mmCIF file of C-alpha atoms in Angstrom:
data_model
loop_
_atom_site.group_PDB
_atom_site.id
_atom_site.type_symbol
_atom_site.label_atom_id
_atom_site.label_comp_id
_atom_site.label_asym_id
_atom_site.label_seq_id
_atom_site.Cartn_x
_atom_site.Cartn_y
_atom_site.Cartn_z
ATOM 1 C CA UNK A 1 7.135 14.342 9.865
ATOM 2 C CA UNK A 2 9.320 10.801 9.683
ATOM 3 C CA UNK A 3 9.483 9.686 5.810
ATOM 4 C CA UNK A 4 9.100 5.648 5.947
ATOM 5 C CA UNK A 5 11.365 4.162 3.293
ATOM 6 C CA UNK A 6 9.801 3.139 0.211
ATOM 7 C CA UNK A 7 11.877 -0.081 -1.507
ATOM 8 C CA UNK A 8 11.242 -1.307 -5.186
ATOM 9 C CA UNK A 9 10.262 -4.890 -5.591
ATOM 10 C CA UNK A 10 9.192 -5.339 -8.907
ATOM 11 C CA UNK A 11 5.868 -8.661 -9.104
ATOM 12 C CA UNK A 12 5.463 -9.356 -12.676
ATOM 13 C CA UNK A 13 1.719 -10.105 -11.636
ATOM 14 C CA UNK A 14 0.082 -7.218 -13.424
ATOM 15 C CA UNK A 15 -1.678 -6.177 -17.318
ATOM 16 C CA UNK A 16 -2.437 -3.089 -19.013
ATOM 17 C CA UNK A 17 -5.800 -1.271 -17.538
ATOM 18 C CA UNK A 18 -8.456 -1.065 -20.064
ATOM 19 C CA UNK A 19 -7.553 2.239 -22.155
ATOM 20 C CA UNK A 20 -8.706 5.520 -20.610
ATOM 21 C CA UNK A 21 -9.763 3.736 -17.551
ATOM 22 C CA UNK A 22 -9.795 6.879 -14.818
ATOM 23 C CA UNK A 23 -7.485 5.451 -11.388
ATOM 24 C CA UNK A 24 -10.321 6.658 -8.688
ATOM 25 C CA UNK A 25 -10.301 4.256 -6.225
ATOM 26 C CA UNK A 26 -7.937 2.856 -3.384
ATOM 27 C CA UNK A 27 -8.748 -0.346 -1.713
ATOM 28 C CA UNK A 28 -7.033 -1.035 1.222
ATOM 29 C CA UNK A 29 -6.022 -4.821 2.056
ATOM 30 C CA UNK A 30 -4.449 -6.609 4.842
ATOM 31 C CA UNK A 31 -2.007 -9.115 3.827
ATOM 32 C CA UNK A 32 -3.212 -12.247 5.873
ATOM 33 C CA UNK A 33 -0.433 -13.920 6.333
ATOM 34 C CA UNK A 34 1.890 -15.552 9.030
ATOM 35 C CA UNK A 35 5.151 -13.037 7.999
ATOM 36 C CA UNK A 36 6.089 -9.694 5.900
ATOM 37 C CA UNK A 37 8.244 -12.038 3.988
ATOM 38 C CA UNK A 38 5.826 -14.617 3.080
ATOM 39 C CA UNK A 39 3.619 -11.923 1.852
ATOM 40 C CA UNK A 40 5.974 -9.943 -0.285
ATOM 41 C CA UNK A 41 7.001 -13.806 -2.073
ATOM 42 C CA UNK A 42 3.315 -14.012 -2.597
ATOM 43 C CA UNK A 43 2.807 -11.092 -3.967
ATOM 44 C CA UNK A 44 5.429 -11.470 -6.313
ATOM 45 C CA UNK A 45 5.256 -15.279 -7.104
ATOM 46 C CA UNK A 46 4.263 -16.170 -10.578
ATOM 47 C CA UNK A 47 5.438 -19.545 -10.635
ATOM 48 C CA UNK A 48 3.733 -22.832 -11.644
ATOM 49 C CA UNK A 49 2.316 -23.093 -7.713
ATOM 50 C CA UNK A 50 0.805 -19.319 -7.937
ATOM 51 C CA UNK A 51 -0.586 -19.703 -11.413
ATOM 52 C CA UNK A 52 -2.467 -23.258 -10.207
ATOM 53 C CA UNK A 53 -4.074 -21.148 -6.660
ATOM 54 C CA UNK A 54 -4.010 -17.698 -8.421
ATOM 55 C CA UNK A 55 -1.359 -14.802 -9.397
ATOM 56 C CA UNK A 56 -1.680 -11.972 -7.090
ATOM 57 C CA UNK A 57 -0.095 -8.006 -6.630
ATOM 58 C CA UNK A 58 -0.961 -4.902 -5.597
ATOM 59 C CA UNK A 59 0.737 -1.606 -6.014
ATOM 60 C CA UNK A 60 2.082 -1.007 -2.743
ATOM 61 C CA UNK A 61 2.654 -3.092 0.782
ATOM 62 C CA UNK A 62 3.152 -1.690 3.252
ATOM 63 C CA UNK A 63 5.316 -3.331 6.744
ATOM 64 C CA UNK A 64 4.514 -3.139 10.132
ATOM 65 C CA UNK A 65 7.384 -0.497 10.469
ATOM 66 C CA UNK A 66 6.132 1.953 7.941
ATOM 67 C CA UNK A 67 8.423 0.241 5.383
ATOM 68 C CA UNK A 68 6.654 0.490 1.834
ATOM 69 C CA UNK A 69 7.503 -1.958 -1.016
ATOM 70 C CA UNK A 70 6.441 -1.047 -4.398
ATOM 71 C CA UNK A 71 5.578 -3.886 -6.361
ATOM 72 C CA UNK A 72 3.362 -2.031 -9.473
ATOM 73 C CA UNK A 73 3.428 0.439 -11.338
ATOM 74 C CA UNK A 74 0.724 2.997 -10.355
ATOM 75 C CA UNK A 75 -0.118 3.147 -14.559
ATOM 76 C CA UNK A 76 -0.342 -0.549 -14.586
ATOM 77 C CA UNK A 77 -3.508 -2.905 -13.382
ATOM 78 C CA UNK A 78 -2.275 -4.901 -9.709
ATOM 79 C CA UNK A 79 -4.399 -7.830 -9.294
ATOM 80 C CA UNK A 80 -5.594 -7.283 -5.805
ATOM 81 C CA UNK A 81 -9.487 -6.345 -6.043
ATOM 82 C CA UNK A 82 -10.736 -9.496 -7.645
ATOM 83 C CA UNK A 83 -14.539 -10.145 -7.824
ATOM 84 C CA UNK A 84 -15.565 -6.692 -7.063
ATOM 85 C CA UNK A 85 -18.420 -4.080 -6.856
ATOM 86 C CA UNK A 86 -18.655 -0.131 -6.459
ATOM 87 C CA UNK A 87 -21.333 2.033 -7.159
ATOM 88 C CA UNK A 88 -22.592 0.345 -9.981
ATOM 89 C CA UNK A 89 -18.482 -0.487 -11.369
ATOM 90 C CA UNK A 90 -17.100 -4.154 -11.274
ATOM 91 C CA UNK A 91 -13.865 -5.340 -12.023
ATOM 92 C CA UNK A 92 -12.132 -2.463 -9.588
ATOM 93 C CA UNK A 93 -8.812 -3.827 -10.689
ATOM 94 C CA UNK A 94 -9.133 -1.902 -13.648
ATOM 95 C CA UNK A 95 -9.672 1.576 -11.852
ATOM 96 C CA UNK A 96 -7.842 1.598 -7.983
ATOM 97 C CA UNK A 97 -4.456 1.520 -6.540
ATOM 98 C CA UNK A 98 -4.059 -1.695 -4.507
ATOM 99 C CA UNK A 99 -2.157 -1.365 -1.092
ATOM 100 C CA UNK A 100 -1.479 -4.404 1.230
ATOM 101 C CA UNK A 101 -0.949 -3.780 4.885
ATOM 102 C CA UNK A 102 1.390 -6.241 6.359
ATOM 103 C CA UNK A 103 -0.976 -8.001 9.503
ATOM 104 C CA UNK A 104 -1.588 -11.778 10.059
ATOM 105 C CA UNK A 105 -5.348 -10.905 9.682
ATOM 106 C CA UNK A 106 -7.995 -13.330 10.792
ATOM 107 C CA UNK A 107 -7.079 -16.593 10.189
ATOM 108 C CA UNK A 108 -3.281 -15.930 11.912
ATOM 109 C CA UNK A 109 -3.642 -13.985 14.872
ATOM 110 C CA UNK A 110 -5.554 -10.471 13.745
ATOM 111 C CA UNK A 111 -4.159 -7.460 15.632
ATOM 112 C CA UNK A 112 -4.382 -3.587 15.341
ATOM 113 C CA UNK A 113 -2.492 -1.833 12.750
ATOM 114 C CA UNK A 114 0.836 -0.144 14.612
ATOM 115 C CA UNK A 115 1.104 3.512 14.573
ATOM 116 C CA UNK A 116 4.419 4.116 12.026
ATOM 117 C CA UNK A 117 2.148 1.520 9.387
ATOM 118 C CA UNK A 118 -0.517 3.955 10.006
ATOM 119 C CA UNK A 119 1.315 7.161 9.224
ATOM 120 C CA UNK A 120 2.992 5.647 5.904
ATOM 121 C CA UNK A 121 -0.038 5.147 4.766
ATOM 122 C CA UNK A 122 -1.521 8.177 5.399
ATOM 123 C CA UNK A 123 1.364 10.066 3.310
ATOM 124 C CA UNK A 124 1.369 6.747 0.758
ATOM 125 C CA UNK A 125 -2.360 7.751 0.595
ATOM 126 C CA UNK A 126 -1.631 11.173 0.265
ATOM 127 C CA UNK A 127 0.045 11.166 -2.760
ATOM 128 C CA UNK A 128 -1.909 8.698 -4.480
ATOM 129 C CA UNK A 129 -4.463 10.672 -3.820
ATOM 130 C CA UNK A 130 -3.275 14.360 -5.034
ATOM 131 C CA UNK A 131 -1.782 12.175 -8.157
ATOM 132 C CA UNK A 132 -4.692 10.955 -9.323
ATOM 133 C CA UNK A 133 -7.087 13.489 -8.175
ATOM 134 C CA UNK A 134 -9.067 10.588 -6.112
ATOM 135 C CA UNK A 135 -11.806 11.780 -3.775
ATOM 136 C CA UNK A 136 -11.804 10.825 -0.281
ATOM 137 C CA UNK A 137 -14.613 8.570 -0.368
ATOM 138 C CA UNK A 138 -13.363 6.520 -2.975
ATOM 139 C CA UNK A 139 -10.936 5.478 -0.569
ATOM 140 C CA UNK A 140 -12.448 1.636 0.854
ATOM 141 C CA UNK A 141 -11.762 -1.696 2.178
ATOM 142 C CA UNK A 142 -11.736 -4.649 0.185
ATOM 143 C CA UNK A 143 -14.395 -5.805 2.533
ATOM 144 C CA UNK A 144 -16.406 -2.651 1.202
ATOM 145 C CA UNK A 145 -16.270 -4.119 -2.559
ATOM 146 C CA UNK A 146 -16.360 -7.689 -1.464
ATOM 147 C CA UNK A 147 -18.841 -7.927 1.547
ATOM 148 C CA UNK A 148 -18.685 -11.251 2.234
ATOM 149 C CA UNK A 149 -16.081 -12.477 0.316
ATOM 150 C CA UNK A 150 -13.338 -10.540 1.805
ATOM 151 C CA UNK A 151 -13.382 -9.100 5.026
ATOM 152 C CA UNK A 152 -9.837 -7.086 5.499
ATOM 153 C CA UNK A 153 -8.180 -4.613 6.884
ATOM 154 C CA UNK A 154 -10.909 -5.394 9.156
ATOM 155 C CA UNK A 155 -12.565 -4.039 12.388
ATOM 156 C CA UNK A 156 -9.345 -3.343 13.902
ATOM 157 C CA UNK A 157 -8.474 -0.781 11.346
ATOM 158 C CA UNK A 158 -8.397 2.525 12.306
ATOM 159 C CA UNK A 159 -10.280 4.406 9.810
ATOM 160 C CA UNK A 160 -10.340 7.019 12.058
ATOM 161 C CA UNK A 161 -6.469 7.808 12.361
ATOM 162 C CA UNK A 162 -6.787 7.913 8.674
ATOM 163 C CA UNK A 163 -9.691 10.648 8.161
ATOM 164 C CA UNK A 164 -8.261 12.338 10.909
ATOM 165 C CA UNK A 165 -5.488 13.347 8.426
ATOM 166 C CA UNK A 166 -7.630 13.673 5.222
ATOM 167 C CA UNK A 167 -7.737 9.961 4.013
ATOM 168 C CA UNK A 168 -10.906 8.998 3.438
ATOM 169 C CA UNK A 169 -14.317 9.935 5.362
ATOM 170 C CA UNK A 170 -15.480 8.809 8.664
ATOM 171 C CA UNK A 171 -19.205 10.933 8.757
ATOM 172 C CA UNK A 172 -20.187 12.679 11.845
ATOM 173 C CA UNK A 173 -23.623 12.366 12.273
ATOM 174 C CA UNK A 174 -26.078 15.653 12.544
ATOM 175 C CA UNK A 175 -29.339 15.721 15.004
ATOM 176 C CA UNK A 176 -31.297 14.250 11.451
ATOM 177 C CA UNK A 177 -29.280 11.215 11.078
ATOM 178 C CA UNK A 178 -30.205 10.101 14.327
ATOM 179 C CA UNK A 179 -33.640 10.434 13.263
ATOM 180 C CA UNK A 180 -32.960 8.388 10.078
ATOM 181 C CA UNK A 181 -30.823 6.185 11.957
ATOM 182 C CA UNK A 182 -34.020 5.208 13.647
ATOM 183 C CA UNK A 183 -35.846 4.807 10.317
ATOM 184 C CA UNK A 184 -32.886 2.245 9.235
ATOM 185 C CA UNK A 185 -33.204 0.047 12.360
ATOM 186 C CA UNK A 186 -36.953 -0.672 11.979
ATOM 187 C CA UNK A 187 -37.083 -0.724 7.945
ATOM 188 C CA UNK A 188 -34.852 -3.636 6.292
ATOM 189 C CA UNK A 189 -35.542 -2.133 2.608
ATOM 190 C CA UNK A 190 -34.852 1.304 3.900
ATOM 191 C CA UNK A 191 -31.335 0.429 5.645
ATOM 192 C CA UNK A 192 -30.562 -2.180 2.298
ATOM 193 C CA UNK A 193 -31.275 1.506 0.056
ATOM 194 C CA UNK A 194 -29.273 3.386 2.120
ATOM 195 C CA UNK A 195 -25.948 1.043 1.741
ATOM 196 C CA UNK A 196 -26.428 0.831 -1.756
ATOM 197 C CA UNK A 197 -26.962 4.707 -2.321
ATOM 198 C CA UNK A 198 -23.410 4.754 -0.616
ATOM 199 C CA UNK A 199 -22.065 1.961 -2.808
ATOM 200 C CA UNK A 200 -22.394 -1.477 -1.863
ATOM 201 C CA UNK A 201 -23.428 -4.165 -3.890
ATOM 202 C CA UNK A 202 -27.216 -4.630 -4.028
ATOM 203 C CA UNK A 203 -27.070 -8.076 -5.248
ATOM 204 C CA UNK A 204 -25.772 -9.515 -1.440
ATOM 205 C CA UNK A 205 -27.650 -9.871 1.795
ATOM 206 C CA UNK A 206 -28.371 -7.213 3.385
ATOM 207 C CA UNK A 207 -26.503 -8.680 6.887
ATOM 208 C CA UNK A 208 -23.431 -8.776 4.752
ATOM 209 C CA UNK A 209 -23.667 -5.539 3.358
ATOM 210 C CA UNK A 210 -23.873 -4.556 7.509
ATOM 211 C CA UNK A 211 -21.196 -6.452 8.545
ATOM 212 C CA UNK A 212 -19.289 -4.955 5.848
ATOM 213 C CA UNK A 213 -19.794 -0.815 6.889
ATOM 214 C CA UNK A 214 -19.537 -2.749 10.443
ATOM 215 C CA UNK A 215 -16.015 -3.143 9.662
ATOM 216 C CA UNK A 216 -15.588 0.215 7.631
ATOM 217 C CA UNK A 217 -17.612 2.478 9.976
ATOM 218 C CA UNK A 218 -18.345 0.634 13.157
ATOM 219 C CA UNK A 219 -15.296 -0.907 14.476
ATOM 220 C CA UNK A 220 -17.461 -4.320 14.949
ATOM 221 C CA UNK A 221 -17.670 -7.367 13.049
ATOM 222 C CA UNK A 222 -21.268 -7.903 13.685
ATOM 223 C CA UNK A 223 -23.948 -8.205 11.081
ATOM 224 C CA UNK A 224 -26.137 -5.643 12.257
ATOM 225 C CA UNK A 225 -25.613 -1.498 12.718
ATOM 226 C CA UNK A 226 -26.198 0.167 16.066
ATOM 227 C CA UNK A 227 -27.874 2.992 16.183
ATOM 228 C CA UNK A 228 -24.625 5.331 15.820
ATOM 229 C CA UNK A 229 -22.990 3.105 12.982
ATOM 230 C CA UNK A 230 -26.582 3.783 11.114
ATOM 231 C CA UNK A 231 -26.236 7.659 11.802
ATOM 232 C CA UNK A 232 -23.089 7.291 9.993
ATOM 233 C CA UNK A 233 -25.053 5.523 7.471
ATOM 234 C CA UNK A 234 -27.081 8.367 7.270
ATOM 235 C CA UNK A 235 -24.511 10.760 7.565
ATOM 236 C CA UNK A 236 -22.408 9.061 4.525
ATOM 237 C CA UNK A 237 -25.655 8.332 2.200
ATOM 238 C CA UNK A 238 -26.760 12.239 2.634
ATOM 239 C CA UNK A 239 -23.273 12.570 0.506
ATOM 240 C CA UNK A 240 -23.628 10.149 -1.996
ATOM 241 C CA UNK A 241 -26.948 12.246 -3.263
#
């Protein structure tokens, strides 16, 4: 298997996590922005300009090539998360490993995620993951903990690739969930108690809350769930019980 270079670049955007805080979680971002370089300056930018607009970090970015720049200390709080919600947990700063994936996202020209920035971060996942002991479904989007607010890495991520290699879950739905899936489609409260039995915030709408597993679980960036996307629902919710 190739091993993608990993280069130190140090941000000084970062604070102490609360003590004893468990690292469970990692949130996977795309960068949004025009160039790899720009990105990495932005990450790492704590001058007057970022501290009028906003300090940002995260642990890890990772390039289009599989390159990996580590900007964080894994022991240290990246501020990448933001106003954020998990299973009943806010402030996910405190408790995940941040990773930026360099892509233009949305605004600049979105695209899939190439294969060698795919397989870095499956073994950049991997040994977050065996370090900290994280579970495989506590690896999520930002989208996930900010439905609505956020919407990266996006529909065009392949989630997939990743589960296909033990990073995080993509459910396959059994005979029931198609059943339940059913259920979902005609029910509003049902569907809105199944996404927040797997997580999501209960305080936002439920057509964000869709749009959000759309772009997790669906591949879509549509507001409602198909009947297979609310299998998976089903699928992922029998879990969380």
């Amino acid at each position: 298997m190739k091993k993608f270079p990993i280069i130190l670049n140090n941000s000084p955007n970062y604070d102490a996590r609360p003590h004893g805080t468990p690292i469970d979680k990692i949130i996977l971002h795309y960068t949004g922005m025009q160039t790899a370089q720009e990105a990495l300056e932005r990450l790492c930018d704590n001058g007057q300009s970022a501290r009028i607009r906003g300090r940002v970090s995260a642990h890890y970015m990772v390039d289009e090539d599989g390159t990996v720049y580590a900007l964080v200390d894994e022991e240290d709080r990246a501020w990448h998360a933001g106003v954020s919600y998990w299973q009943g947990q806010t402030d996910l700063n405190n408790s995940s490993i941040g990773i930026e994936l360099v892509n233009p996202g949305h605004e600049f020209g979105y695209h899939p995620f190439p294969r060698p920035q795919l397989e870095s971060i499956v073994q950049l996942a991997q040994s977050i993951c065996k370090r900290h002991q994280i579970r495989q479904e506590y690896v999520l989007g930002h989208s996930d903990v900010a439905p609505g607010r956020k919407m990266d890495p996006g529909e065009k991520f392949n989630w997939r690739f990743l589960a296909s290699r033990g990073i995080g879950i993509l459910p396959e739905p059994q005979s029931e969930d198609y059943t339940h899936a059913q259920f979902y489609l005609t029910s509003p409260t049902a569907l809105r108690h199944a996404l927040i039995r797997v997580g999501y915030n209960p305080d936002l709408d439920l057509a964000l809350l869709c749009r959000a597993f759309n772009h997790h679980f669906g591949n879509t960036d549509s507001t409602e769930l198909s009947w297979e996307t609310a299998a998976s629902l089903s699928a992922l919710s029998r879990r969380s019980l």
